[in-house]
Short mmCIF file of C-alpha atoms and ligand atoms in Angstrom, two decimals:
data_model
loop_
_atom_site.label_atom_id
_atom_site.label_comp_id
_atom_site.label_asym_id
_atom_site.label_seq_id
_atom_site.Cartn_x
_atom_site.Cartn_y
_atom_site.Cartn_z
CA MET A 1 58.27 101.41 17.90
CA ASP A 2 60.75 99.97 16.20
CA THR A 3 63.44 102.82 14.44
CA GLU A 4 63.34 101.16 11.17
CA LEU A 5 61.04 101.84 8.36
CA GLN A 6 58.18 99.64 8.78
CA HIS A 7 55.28 98.78 6.43
CA TYR A 8 52.09 99.95 8.37
CA ARG A 9 49.46 97.39 9.13
CA GLY A 10 46.66 99.02 11.35
CA ARG A 11 43.58 96.89 12.38
CA PHE A 12 39.90 97.19 13.95
CA ALA A 13 39.15 95.18 16.74
CA PRO A 14 35.24 94.67 17.33
CA SER A 15 33.89 92.57 20.04
CA PRO A 16 30.86 91.09 18.76
CA THR A 17 29.15 91.61 21.98
CA GLY A 18 26.08 93.84 20.21
CA PRO A 19 25.64 96.12 16.69
CA LEU A 20 28.23 98.59 16.06
CA HIS A 21 27.53 102.17 17.41
CA PHE A 22 28.26 105.41 16.69
CA GLY A 23 31.34 105.13 19.09
CA SER A 24 32.56 102.20 16.83
CA LEU A 25 32.51 103.67 13.75
CA VAL A 26 34.87 106.19 14.83
CA ALA A 27 37.41 103.74 15.68
CA ALA A 28 36.60 101.81 12.58
CA LEU A 29 36.94 104.87 10.48
CA GLY A 30 39.99 106.54 12.20
CA SER A 31 42.22 103.50 12.19
CA CYS A 32 41.40 102.41 8.41
CA LEU A 33 41.64 105.97 7.24
CA ASP A 34 45.16 106.32 8.90
CA ALA A 35 46.31 103.13 7.46
CA ARG A 36 45.25 103.94 4.12
CA ARG A 37 46.31 107.40 4.01
CA GLN A 38 49.96 105.97 4.87
CA GLY A 39 49.70 103.24 2.24
CA GLY A 40 49.15 100.51 4.76
CA GLN A 41 47.44 97.39 5.10
CA TRP A 42 44.23 97.34 7.33
CA LEU A 43 42.63 94.20 9.00
CA VAL A 44 39.66 93.38 10.96
CA ARG A 45 39.75 90.88 14.01
CA MET A 46 36.88 89.68 15.80
CA GLU A 47 37.41 89.48 19.47
CA ASP A 48 35.74 86.95 20.24
CA VAL A 49 37.28 85.06 23.10
CA ASP A 50 34.90 86.44 26.02
CA THR A 51 31.94 83.82 25.24
CA PRO A 52 30.02 84.97 27.99
CA ARG A 53 29.59 88.32 27.12
CA LEU A 54 28.96 87.22 22.93
CA VAL A 55 25.93 87.73 20.88
CA PRO A 56 24.63 85.11 18.93
CA GLY A 57 24.79 87.00 15.04
CA ALA A 58 26.30 89.98 16.66
CA ALA A 59 29.87 88.84 14.32
CA ASP A 60 28.12 88.64 11.01
CA ALA A 61 26.16 91.98 11.74
CA ILE A 62 29.27 93.55 12.59
CA LEU A 63 30.95 92.67 9.23
CA ASN A 64 27.62 93.34 7.18
CA THR A 65 27.34 96.64 8.65
CA LEU A 66 31.05 97.50 7.81
CA GLU A 67 30.59 96.46 4.49
CA ALA A 68 27.30 98.29 3.82
CA PHE A 69 29.34 101.22 5.23
CA GLY A 70 32.02 100.89 2.46
CA PHE A 71 34.55 99.57 4.46
CA GLU A 72 37.08 97.23 2.72
CA TRP A 73 39.58 95.30 4.69
CA ASP A 74 42.96 92.98 3.64
CA GLY A 75 42.91 89.41 4.04
CA PRO A 76 40.45 87.04 5.91
CA VAL A 77 39.07 87.98 9.11
CA LEU A 78 40.99 86.59 12.38
CA TYR A 79 38.57 84.99 14.82
CA GLN A 80 40.26 84.85 18.43
CA SER A 81 37.95 82.15 19.21
CA ARG A 82 39.91 80.11 16.80
CA ARG A 83 43.48 81.25 18.23
CA LEU A 84 43.18 79.56 22.06
CA GLU A 85 46.30 77.59 21.33
CA ALA A 86 48.48 80.69 20.61
CA TYR A 87 46.85 82.25 23.53
CA ALA A 88 47.87 78.93 25.68
CA GLU A 89 51.52 78.62 24.08
CA ALA A 90 52.15 82.73 24.86
CA LEU A 91 50.93 81.85 28.82
CA GLU A 92 53.12 78.46 29.30
CA LYS A 93 55.96 80.57 27.74
CA LEU A 94 55.47 83.32 30.68
CA ARG A 95 54.95 81.01 33.03
CA ASP A 96 57.84 78.69 32.27
CA ALA A 97 59.83 81.88 32.68
CA GLY A 98 58.21 82.63 36.10
CA MET A 99 56.47 85.72 34.49
CA ALA A 100 52.91 84.66 35.31
CA TYR A 101 51.80 82.61 38.38
CA GLY A 102 48.57 80.79 39.64
CA CYS A 103 46.42 82.59 41.81
CA ALA A 104 43.98 80.97 44.23
CA CYS A 105 42.21 84.31 45.59
CA SER A 106 38.61 84.40 44.66
CA ARG A 107 36.28 88.03 43.59
CA LYS A 108 35.52 88.36 47.49
CA GLU A 109 38.74 88.00 48.94
CA ILE A 110 40.32 90.38 46.78
CA ALA A 111 37.72 92.97 47.53
CA ASP A 112 37.92 92.27 51.14
CA LEU A 113 41.46 92.63 51.25
CA ALA A 114 42.47 95.06 48.24
CA THR A 115 43.55 98.17 49.54
CA SER A 116 43.89 100.87 46.57
CA VAL A 117 41.45 101.58 43.51
CA ALA A 118 42.98 100.70 40.08
CA VAL A 119 42.99 102.86 36.68
CA ASP A 120 40.03 100.62 35.56
CA GLY A 121 38.02 101.02 38.88
CA GLY A 122 38.66 97.57 40.09
CA GLN A 123 40.92 96.69 42.75
CA VAL A 124 44.71 96.88 42.48
CA TYR A 125 45.86 93.01 43.29
CA PRO A 126 47.48 92.91 46.30
CA GLY A 127 49.51 90.10 45.22
CA PHE A 128 48.94 87.51 47.83
CA CYS A 129 49.89 84.64 45.64
CA ARG A 130 52.80 86.05 43.84
CA GLU A 131 55.07 83.84 46.39
CA GLY A 132 53.48 80.61 45.59
CA LEU A 133 50.18 79.53 47.11
CA ALA A 134 49.31 78.35 50.76
CA PRO A 135 48.93 74.56 51.32
CA GLY A 136 45.40 73.67 50.30
CA ARG A 137 44.68 76.23 47.98
CA GLN A 138 43.73 75.69 44.39
CA VAL A 139 44.75 77.62 41.39
CA ARG A 140 42.20 79.68 39.61
CA ALA A 141 43.25 82.37 37.65
CA TRP A 142 46.79 83.23 36.05
CA ARG A 143 48.28 86.42 36.79
CA LEU A 144 51.44 88.25 35.36
CA ARG A 145 53.74 89.90 37.42
CA VAL A 146 54.18 93.50 36.39
CA ALA A 147 57.03 95.79 36.48
CA GLU A 148 57.71 98.40 39.17
CA GLU A 149 59.23 101.00 37.15
CA PRO A 150 56.72 103.20 35.31
CA ILE A 151 55.66 102.21 31.75
CA ALA A 152 55.83 105.32 29.36
CA PHE A 153 54.83 105.63 25.63
CA ASP A 154 53.86 108.64 23.57
CA ASP A 155 50.36 108.54 21.89
CA ARG A 156 50.09 110.21 18.58
CA VAL A 157 46.62 111.84 19.75
CA GLN A 158 46.81 111.98 23.17
CA GLY A 159 50.56 112.69 24.23
CA ARG A 160 52.86 110.91 26.41
CA VAL A 161 51.33 108.29 28.90
CA VAL A 162 52.51 106.98 31.63
CA GLN A 163 51.79 104.71 33.94
CA HIS A 164 53.00 102.89 36.95
CA LEU A 165 51.95 99.33 36.54
CA ALA A 166 52.68 97.93 40.15
CA ARG A 167 50.89 100.97 41.94
CA ASP A 168 47.90 101.55 39.30
CA VAL A 169 47.05 97.77 38.22
CA GLY A 170 48.67 95.05 39.92
CA ASP A 171 49.99 91.94 38.46
CA PHE A 172 47.07 91.19 35.79
CA VAL A 173 45.03 88.19 34.81
CA LEU A 174 46.10 86.53 31.43
CA ARG A 175 43.50 83.93 32.15
CA ARG A 176 40.62 83.97 34.25
CA ALA A 177 38.91 81.79 36.76
CA ASP A 178 36.25 80.51 34.13
CA GLY A 179 39.33 79.31 31.79
CA LEU A 180 38.93 81.84 29.26
CA PHE A 181 41.77 84.17 28.09
CA ALA A 182 42.14 87.72 29.10
CA TYR A 183 41.70 90.46 26.51
CA GLN A 184 45.20 91.99 27.59
CA LEU A 185 46.93 88.63 26.95
CA ALA A 186 44.55 87.69 23.39
CA VAL A 187 44.95 91.68 21.90
CA THR A 188 48.97 91.18 22.23
CA VAL A 189 49.51 87.98 20.98
CA ASP A 190 46.84 88.83 18.13
CA ASP A 191 48.91 92.35 17.32
CA GLU A 192 51.90 90.26 17.14
CA PHE A 193 50.80 87.59 15.18
CA GLN A 194 49.02 90.03 12.83
CA SER A 195 52.23 92.22 12.65
CA ILE A 196 50.18 95.28 13.56
CA SER A 197 52.71 98.13 13.63
CA HIS A 198 50.09 100.89 14.65
CA VAL A 199 47.29 100.47 16.71
CA VAL A 200 44.40 102.98 16.46
CA ARG A 201 41.11 102.68 18.52
CA GLY A 202 39.01 104.26 21.17
CA ALA A 203 40.66 106.51 24.00
CA ASP A 204 38.63 104.18 26.62
CA LEU A 205 41.73 101.28 26.24
CA LEU A 206 44.05 104.21 27.02
CA ALA A 207 44.65 102.82 30.45
CA SER A 208 45.03 99.28 29.11
CA THR A 209 48.01 100.03 26.68
CA PRO A 210 51.07 99.94 29.50
CA ARG A 211 49.62 96.22 30.44
CA GLN A 212 49.99 95.50 26.69
CA ILE A 213 53.31 97.17 26.66
CA TRP A 214 54.21 95.31 29.52
CA LEU A 215 53.04 91.71 28.38
CA GLN A 216 55.27 92.64 24.66
CA ARG A 217 58.21 93.31 26.48
CA CYS A 218 57.47 90.26 28.43
CA LEU A 219 57.26 87.92 25.29
CA GLY A 220 60.03 89.65 23.33
CA PHE A 221 57.06 91.32 20.96
CA ALA A 222 57.74 94.69 19.16
CA THR A 223 55.31 97.60 20.66
CA PRO A 224 53.23 99.16 17.95
CA ALA A 225 52.43 102.99 17.61
CA HIS A 226 49.49 103.85 19.61
CA ALA A 227 46.91 106.34 18.46
CA HIS A 228 43.88 106.69 20.96
CA LEU A 229 41.11 108.35 19.46
CA PRO A 230 38.31 110.69 21.26
CA VAL A 231 35.29 108.40 22.09
CA ALA A 232 31.96 109.67 22.01
CA ALA A 233 29.98 110.38 24.84
CA ASN A 234 26.15 110.72 25.65
CA GLY A 235 24.58 113.77 27.82
CA ALA A 236 25.41 112.14 30.77
CA GLY A 237 28.81 111.74 29.69
CA GLU A 238 29.05 107.98 29.32
CA LYS A 239 30.88 106.54 26.34
CA LEU A 240 28.53 105.14 23.88
CA SER A 241 28.42 101.61 24.42
CA LYS A 242 25.66 98.75 24.18
CA GLN A 243 25.48 99.14 28.24
CA THR A 244 24.87 103.03 27.24
CA LEU A 245 22.17 101.75 24.95
CA ALA A 246 23.83 103.12 22.45
CA ARG A 247 21.92 103.48 18.93
CA PRO A 248 23.15 100.88 16.56
CA LEU A 249 24.77 102.28 13.22
CA ALA A 250 21.25 102.90 10.68
CA THR A 251 22.74 101.23 7.25
CA ASP A 252 20.27 103.38 5.44
CA ARG A 253 21.96 106.40 6.41
CA ALA A 254 25.60 105.50 5.88
CA VAL A 255 26.64 108.75 4.46
CA ALA A 256 25.29 110.68 7.25
CA GLU A 257 26.72 108.58 9.93
CA LEU A 258 30.24 108.31 7.96
CA LEU A 259 30.05 112.41 7.73
CA GLN A 260 29.00 112.96 11.34
CA ALA A 261 32.02 110.45 12.09
CA LEU A 262 34.55 112.26 10.11
CA HIS A 263 33.18 115.80 11.68
CA PHE A 264 33.92 113.99 15.28
CA LEU A 265 37.45 113.18 14.00
CA GLY A 266 37.96 116.87 13.45
CA GLN A 267 37.57 116.30 9.69
CA ALA A 268 35.92 118.89 7.85
CA PRO A 269 34.10 117.22 4.64
CA PRO A 270 32.36 119.71 2.44
CA ALA A 271 28.39 119.94 2.69
CA GLU A 272 27.82 118.96 -0.57
CA LEU A 273 28.91 115.30 0.61
CA ALA A 274 25.74 114.85 2.33
CA SER A 275 23.84 114.39 -0.73
CA ALA A 276 26.90 112.13 -2.59
CA GLY A 277 26.95 108.59 -2.82
CA LEU A 278 29.23 106.11 -0.30
CA ALA A 279 31.74 106.40 -2.98
CA GLU A 280 32.15 109.78 -2.97
CA VAL A 281 32.88 110.27 0.56
CA TRP A 282 35.09 107.46 1.08
CA ALA A 283 37.46 109.20 -1.88
CA TRP A 284 37.41 112.36 0.01
CA ALA A 285 38.04 111.04 3.38
CA GLN A 286 40.78 108.92 1.87
CA ALA A 287 42.45 112.11 -0.06
CA ASN A 288 41.56 114.34 2.65
CA TRP A 289 42.32 112.88 5.94
CA SER A 290 44.45 114.89 8.37
CA PHE A 291 45.45 113.00 11.36
CA ALA A 292 46.74 116.42 13.15
CA ALA A 293 43.17 117.34 13.27
CA ILE A 294 41.86 114.77 15.37
CA PRO A 295 41.02 116.54 18.47
CA ARG A 296 43.15 115.73 21.64
CA GLN A 297 40.68 114.95 23.99
CA ALA A 298 39.70 111.89 25.33
CA LEU A 299 36.16 112.12 25.38
CA ILE A 300 33.59 114.23 23.60
CA VAL A 301 30.07 114.31 24.19
CA ILE A 302 27.54 114.40 21.21
CA PRO A 303 24.12 115.09 20.76
CA PRO A 304 21.26 112.65 21.05
CA THR A 305 20.62 111.34 16.88
N1 LIG B 9 37.58 94.39 21.22
C1 LIG B 9 38.15 95.37 22.10
C2 LIG B 9 36.84 96.66 22.01
O1 LIG B 9 35.66 96.42 21.28
C3 LIG B 9 39.53 96.68 21.37
C4 LIG B 9 40.20 96.13 21.09
C5 LIG B 9 41.42 97.17 20.77
O2 LIG B 9 41.35 97.49 19.75
O3 LIG B 9 42.38 96.80 21.43
O4 LIG B 9 36.81 96.97 23.02
#
């Protein structure tokens, strides 16, 4: 992070692929309370670039749920679907600098020829198209050349994280074969655009952070401070998500859900708050937020509700 004192700007960046569930509430609450506690701003960004995964109406439903839970964000919501020009510009800059290159490989070709497994369970791209395309091959996707040296950062919750991009990830996709911009590029361009100084999000994104730091370096952007919160998992150890059929948040039980999220984050709200109103719960949470109390784990199993 920049050593100069900078004004705190945090964000919550949901993907409108379904309703908010307990796991998203933890990320929203943790990022919001950390920002408010430090006198900072807290923004909401709708990460709606991955159009095939979007669920109609989910973006509005997410905002309505946040409102019903008493969240207040600063400024208008930024929609990534309206930022395509900025992503195209960043890609062009990387291409012009020789850092990004066109790749002709199909998924099948990579699956057949790749030899190592990447951090996210996919395959490390073996760099076939790095030195140019063989005659007759067409560009499908755009990839970023990664650093040979390890990328390290100090996460405020998870501690020191070191990742060797070339070995653990490989040159990664910035623009997909279907023409859509990849999450890694969009999130990096927007964190810079919105002057985000602190990223607070779920530990499921921890393995993505070195890619984002590398992109920030390639684009000449500042790197924000990072805090990766524990992720809520079901009894089978699976992260709560739409895929694992996590229950949507119940707006008529907002106080109970918020208190559960506070407990999950290691906070100790008094039992009397169970019968209090939303405003009282927020007042307590803001006055008593203890970052140090957040469990330093990547995954916490919660009982079904
Ligand atoms: N949109 C991403 C998600 O919902 C989060 C991005 C981020 O916080 O960096 O998983």
